[in-house]
PDB file of C-alpha atoms in Angstrom:
ATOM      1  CA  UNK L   1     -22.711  -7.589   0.399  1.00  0.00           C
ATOM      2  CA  UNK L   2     -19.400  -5.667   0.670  1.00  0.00           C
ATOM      3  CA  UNK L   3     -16.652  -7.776   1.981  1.00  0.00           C
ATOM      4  CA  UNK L   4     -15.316  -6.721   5.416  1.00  0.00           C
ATOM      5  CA  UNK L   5     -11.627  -6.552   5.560  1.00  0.00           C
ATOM      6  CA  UNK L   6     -11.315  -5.875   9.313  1.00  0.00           C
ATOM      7  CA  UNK L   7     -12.534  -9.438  10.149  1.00  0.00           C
ATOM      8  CA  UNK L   8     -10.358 -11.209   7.614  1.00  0.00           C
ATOM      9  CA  UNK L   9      -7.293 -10.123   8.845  1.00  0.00           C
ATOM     10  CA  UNK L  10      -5.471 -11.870  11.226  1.00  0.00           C
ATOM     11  CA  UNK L  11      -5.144 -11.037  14.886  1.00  0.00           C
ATOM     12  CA  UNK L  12      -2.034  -9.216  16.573  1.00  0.00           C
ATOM     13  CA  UNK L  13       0.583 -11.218  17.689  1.00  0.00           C
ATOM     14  CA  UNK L  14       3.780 -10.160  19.181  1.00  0.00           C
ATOM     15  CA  UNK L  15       7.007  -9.983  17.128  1.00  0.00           C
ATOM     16  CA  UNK L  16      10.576  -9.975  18.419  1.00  0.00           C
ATOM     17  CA  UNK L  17      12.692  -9.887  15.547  1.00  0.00           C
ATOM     18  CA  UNK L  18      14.224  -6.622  15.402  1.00  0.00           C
ATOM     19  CA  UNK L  19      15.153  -7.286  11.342  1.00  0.00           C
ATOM     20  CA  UNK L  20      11.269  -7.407  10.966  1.00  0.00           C
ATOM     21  CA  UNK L  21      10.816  -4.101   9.467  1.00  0.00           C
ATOM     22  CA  UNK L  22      13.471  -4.127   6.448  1.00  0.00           C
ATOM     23  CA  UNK L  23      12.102  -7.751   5.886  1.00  0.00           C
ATOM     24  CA  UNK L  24       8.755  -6.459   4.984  1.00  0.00           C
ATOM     25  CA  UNK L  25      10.290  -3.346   2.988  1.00  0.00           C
ATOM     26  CA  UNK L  26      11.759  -6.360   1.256  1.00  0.00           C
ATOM     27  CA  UNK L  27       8.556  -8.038   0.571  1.00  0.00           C
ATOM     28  CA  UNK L  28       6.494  -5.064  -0.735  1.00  0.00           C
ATOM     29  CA  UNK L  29       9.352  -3.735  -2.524  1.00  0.00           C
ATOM     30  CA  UNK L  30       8.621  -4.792  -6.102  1.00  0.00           C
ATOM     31  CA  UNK L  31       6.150  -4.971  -9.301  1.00  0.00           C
ATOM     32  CA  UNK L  32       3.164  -6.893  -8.859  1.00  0.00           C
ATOM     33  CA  UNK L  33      -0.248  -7.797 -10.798  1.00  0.00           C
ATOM     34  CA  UNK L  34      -3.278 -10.366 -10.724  1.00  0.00           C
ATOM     35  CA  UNK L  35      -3.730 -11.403 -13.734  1.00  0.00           C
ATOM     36  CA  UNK L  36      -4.955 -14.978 -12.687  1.00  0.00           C
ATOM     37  CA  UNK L  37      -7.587 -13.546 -10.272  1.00  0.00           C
ATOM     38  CA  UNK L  38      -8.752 -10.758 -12.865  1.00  0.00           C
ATOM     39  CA  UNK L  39      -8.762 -13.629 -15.508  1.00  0.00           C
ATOM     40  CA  UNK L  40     -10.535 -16.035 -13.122  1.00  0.00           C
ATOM     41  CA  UNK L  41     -13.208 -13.378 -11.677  1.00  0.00           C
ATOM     42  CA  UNK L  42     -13.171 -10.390 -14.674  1.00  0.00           C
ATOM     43  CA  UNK L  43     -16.656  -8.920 -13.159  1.00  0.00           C
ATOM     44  CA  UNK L  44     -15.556  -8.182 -10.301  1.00  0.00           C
ATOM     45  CA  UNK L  45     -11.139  -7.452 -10.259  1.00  0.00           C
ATOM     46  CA  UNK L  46      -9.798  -5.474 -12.836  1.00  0.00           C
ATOM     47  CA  UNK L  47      -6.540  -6.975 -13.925  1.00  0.00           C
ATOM     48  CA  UNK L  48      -4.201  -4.012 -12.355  1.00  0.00           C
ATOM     49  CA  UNK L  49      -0.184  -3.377 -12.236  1.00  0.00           C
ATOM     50  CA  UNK L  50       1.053  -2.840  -8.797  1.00  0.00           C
ATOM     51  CA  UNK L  51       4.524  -0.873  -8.161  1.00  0.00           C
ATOM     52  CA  UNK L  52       6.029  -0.258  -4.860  1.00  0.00           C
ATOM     53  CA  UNK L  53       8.786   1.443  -5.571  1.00  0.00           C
ATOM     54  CA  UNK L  54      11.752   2.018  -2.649  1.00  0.00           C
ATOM     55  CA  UNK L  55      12.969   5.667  -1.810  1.00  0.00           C
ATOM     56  CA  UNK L  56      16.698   6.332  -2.480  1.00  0.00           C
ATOM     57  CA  UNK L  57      16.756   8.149   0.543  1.00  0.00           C
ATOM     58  CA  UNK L  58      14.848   7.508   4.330  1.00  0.00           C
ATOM     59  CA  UNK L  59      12.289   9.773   5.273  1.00  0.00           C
ATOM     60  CA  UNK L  60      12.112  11.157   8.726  1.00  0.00           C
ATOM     61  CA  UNK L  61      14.885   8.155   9.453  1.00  0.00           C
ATOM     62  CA  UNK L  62      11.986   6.085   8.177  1.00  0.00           C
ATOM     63  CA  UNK L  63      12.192   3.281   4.882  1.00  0.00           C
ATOM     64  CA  UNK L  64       9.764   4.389   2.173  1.00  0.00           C
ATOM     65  CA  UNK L  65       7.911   3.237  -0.583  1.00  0.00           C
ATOM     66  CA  UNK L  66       6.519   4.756  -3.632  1.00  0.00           C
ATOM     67  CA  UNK L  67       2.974   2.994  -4.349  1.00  0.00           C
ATOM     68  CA  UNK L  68       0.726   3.598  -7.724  1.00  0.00           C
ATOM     69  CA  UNK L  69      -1.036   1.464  -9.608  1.00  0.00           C
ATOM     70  CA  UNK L  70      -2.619   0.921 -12.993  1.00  0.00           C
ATOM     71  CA  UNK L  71      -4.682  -0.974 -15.174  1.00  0.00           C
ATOM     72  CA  UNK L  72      -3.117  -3.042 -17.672  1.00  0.00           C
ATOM     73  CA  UNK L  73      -4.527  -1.666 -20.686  1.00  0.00           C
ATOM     74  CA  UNK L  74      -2.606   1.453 -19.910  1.00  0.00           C
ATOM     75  CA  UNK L  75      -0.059   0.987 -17.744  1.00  0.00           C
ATOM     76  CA  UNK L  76       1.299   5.016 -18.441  1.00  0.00           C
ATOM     77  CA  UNK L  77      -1.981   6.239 -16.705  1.00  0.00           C
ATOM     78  CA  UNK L  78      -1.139   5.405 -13.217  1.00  0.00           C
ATOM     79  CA  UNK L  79      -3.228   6.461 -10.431  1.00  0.00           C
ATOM     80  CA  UNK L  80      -3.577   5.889  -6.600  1.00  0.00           C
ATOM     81  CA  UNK L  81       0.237   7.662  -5.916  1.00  0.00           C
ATOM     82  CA  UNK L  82       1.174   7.733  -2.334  1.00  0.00           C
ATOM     83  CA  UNK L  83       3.893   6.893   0.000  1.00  0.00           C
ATOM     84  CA  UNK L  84       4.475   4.446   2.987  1.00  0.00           C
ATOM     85  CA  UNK L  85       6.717   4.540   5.503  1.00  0.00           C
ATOM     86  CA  UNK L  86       7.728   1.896   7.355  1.00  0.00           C
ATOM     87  CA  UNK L  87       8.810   1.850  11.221  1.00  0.00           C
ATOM     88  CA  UNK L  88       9.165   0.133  14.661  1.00  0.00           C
ATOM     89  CA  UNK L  89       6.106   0.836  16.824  1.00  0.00           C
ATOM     90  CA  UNK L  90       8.262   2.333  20.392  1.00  0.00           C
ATOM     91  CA  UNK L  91       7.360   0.070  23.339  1.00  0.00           C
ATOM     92  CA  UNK L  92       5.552  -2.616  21.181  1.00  0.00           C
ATOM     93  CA  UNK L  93       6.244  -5.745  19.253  1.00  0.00           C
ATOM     94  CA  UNK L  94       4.357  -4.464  16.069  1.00  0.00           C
ATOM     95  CA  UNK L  95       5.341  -2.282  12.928  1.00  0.00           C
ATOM     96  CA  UNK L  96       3.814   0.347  11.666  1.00  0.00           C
ATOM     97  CA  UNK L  97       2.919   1.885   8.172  1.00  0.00           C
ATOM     98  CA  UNK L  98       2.316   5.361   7.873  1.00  0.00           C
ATOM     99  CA  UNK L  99       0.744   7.138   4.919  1.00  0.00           C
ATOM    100  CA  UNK L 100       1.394  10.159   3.407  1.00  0.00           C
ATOM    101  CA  UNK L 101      -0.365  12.043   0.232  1.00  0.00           C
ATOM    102  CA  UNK L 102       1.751  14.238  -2.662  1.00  0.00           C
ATOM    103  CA  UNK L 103       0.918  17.482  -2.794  1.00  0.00           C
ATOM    104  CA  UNK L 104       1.213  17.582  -6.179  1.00  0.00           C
ATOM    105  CA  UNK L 105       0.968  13.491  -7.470  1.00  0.00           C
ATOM    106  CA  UNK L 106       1.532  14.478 -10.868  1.00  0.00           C
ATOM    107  CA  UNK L 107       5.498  15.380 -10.679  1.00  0.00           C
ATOM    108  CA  UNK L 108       5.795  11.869  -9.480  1.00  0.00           C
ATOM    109  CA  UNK L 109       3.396  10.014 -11.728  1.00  0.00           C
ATOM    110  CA  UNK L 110       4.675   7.439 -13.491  1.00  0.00           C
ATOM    111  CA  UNK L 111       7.422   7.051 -11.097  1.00  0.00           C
ATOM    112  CA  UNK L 112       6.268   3.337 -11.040  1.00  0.00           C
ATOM    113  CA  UNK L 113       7.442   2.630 -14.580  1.00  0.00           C
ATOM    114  CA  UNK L 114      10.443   5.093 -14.675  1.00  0.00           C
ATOM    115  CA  UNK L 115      12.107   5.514 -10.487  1.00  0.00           C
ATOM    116  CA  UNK L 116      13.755   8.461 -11.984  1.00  0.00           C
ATOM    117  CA  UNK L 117      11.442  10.885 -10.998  1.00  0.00           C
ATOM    118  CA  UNK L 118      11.718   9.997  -7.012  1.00  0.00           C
ATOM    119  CA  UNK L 119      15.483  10.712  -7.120  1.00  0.00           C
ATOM    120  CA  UNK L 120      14.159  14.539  -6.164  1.00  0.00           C
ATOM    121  CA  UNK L 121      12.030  13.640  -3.438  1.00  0.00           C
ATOM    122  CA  UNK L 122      11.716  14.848   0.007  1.00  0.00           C
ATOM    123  CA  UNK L 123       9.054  15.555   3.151  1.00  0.00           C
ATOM    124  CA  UNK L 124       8.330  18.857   1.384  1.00  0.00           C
ATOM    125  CA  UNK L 125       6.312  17.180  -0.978  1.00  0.00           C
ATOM    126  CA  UNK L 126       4.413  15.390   1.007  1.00  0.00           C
ATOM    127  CA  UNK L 127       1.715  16.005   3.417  1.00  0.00           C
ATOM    128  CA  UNK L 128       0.878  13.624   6.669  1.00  0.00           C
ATOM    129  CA  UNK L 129      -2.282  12.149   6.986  1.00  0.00           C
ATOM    130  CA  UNK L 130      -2.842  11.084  10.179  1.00  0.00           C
ATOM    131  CA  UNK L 131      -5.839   9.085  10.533  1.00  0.00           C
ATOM    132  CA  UNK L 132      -4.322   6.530   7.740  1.00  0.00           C
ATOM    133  CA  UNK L 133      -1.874   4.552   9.597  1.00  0.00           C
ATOM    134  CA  UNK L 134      -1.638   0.712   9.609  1.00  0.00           C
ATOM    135  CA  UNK L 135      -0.585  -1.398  12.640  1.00  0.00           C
ATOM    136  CA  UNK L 136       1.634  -4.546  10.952  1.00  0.00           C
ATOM    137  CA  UNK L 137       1.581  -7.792  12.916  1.00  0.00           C
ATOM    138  CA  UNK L 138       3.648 -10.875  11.609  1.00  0.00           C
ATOM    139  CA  UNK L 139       2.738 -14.487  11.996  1.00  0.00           C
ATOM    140  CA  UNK L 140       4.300 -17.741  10.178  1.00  0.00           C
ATOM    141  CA  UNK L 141       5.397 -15.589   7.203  1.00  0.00           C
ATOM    142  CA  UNK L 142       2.873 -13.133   6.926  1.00  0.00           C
ATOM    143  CA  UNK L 143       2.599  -9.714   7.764  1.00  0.00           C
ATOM    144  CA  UNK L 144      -0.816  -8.667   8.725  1.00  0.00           C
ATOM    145  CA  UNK L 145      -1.774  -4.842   8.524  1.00  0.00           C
ATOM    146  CA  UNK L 146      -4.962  -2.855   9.152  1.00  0.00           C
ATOM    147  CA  UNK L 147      -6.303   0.228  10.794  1.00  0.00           C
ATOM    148  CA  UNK L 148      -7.157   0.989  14.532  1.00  0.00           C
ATOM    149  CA  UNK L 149     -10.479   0.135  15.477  1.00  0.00           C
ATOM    150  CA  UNK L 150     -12.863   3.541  14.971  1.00  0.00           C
ATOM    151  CA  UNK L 151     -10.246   5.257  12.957  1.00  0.00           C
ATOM    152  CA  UNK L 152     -10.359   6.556   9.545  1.00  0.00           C
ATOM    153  CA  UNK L 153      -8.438   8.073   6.398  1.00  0.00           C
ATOM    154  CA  UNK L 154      -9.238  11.277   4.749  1.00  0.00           C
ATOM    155  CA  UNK L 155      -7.867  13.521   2.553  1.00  0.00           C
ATOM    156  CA  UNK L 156      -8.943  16.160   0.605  1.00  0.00           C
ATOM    157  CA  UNK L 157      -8.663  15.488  -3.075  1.00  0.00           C
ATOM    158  CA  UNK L 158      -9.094  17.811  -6.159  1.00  0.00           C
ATOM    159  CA  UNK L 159     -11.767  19.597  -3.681  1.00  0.00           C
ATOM    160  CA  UNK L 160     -13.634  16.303  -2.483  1.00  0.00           C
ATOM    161  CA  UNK L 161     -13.424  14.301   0.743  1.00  0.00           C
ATOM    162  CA  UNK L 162     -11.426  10.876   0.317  1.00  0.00           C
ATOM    163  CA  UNK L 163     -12.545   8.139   2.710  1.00  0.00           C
ATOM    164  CA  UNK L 164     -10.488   4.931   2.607  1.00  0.00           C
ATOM    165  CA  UNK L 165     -10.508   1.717   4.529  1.00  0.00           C
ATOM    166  CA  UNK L 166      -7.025   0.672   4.382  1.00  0.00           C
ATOM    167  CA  UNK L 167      -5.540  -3.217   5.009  1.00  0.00           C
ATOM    168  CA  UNK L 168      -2.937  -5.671   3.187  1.00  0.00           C
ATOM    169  CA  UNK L 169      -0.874  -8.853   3.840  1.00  0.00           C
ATOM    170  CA  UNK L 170       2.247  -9.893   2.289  1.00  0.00           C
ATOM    171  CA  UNK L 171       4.719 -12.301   2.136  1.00  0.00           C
ATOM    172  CA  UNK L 172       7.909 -13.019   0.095  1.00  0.00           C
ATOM    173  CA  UNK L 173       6.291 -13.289  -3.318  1.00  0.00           C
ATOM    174  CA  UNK L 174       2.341 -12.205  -2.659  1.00  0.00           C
ATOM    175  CA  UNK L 175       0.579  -9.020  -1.536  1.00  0.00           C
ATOM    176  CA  UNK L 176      -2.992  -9.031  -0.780  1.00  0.00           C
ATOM    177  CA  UNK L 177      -4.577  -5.689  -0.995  1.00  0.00           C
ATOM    178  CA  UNK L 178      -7.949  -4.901   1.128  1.00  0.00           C
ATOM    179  CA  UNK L 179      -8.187  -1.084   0.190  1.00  0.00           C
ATOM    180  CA  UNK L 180     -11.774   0.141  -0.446  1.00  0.00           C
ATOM    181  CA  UNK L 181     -12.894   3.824  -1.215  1.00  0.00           C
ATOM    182  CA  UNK L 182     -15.679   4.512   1.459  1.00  0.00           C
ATOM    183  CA  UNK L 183     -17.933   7.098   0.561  1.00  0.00           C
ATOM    184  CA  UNK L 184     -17.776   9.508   3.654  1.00  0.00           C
ATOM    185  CA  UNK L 185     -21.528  10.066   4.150  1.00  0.00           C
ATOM    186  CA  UNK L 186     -22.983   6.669   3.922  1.00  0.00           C
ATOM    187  CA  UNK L 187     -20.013   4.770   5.095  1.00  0.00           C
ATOM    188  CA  UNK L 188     -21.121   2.285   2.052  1.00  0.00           C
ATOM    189  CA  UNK L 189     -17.977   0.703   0.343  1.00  0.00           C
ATOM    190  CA  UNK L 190     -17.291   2.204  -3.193  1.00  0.00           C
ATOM    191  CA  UNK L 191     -14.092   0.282  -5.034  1.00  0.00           C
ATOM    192  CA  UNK L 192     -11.479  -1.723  -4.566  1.00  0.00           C
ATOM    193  CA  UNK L 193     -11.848  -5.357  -2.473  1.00  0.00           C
ATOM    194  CA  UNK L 194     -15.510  -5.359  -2.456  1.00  0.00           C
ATOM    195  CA  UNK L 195     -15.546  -8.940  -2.540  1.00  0.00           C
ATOM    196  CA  UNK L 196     -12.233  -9.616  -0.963  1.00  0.00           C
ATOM    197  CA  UNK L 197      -8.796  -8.590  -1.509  1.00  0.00           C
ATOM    198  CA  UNK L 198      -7.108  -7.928  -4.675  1.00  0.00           C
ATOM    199  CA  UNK L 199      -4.175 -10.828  -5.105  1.00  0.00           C
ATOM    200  CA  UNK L 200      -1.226  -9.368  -6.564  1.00  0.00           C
ATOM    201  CA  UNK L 201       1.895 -11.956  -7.589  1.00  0.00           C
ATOM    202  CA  UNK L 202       4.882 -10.169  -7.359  1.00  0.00           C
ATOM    203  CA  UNK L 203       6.723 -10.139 -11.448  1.00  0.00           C
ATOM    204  CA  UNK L 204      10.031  -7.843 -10.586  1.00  0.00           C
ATOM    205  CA  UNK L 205      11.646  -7.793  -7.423  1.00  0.00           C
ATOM    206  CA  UNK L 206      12.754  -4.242  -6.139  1.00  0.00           C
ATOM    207  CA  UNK L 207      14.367  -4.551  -2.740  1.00  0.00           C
ATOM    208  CA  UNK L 208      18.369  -4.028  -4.370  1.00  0.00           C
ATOM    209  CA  UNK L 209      16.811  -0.479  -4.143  1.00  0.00           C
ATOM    210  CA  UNK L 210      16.142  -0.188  -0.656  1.00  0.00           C
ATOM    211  CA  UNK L 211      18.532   1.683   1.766  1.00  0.00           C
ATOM    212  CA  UNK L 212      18.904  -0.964   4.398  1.00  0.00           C
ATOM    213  CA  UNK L 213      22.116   0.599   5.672  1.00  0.00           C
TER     214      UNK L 213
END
């Protein structure tokens, strides 16, 4: 049965510190891998490197992070590029996380392992896809973030439609991935947390790189 990461998450609260959103830049700023889940449940997590690598510049006024990940047999193939900005929600108590695809995700592959390559970076790489956007709840030390009810990603991708269900939790040292490819058609879930999320220990701390100021 394919885990449902809608009903795991937990339910909006308010939040009121202002500080909220470069706290959680903070948090998911960083390297990060399960080994002790992939080593404890092999059949069903692949033990994967996490980056989330931190802009040197805002976006659209916005913090932004570089995500890719890889498995750890070669961590030079990364895969899964894309960027996340991060953002007061206008009126609300909540955060959101906006993603956006590269146009072209090879100039910036590898930027996980080598930063370098975001230095050139701007909006004119990147193209806005609307339906994946996350609302980002916080309660006792953990941010919370999933889609809209009755919304979806997609993106067109080497030709193909790209369906996925997007979700994750973090705190100071932990991020929780629920991300699942959904095949478009069938709605069936594909990869990723099939049988909940993928528990990722942060190993290298990024947020020096962020540009709180």
């Amino acid at each position: 049965m394919a885990f449902n990461a809608a009903n795991s998450l937990q339910p909006f609260l308010p939040m009121k510190d202002p500080q909220l959103v470069s706290t959680l830049a903070r948090w998911l700023a960083g390297e990060f891998e399960n080994q002790a889940q992939a080593l404890e449940n092999p059949a069903w997590f692949v033990h994967l490197h996490l980056w989330h690598r931190p802009l040197p510049q805002r976006l659209d006024g916005k913090l932004a992070l570089f995500g890719e990940q890889a498995n750890v047999l070669n961590l030079k193939q990364a895969y899964r590029q894309r960027i996340l900005l991060l953002s007061e929600t206008q009126g609300t108590n909540q955060l959101q996380g906006q993603y956006l695809a590269l146009k072209c995700p090879e100039q910036f592959r590898g930027s996980g392992l080598d930063p370098n390559l975001l230095e050139s970076i701007t909006l004119t790489d990147l193209e806005w896809l609307p339906g994946c956007v996350l609302t980002v709840t916080e309660q006792d030390g953990t941010f919370s973030a999933q889609m809209a009810p009755n919304t979806r990603c997609r993106f067109e991708y080497q030709g193909k439609t790209i369906q996925v269900a997007l979700g994750f939790e973090a705190r100071a040292s932990q991020f929780l991935s629920y991300d699942r490819g959904i095949d478009p058609e069938s709605g069936q879930a594909l990869w990723g947390a099939l049988m909940g999320p993928y528990q990722f220990k942060k190993c290298q701390d990024f947020s020096q790189a962020l540009p709180l100021n």
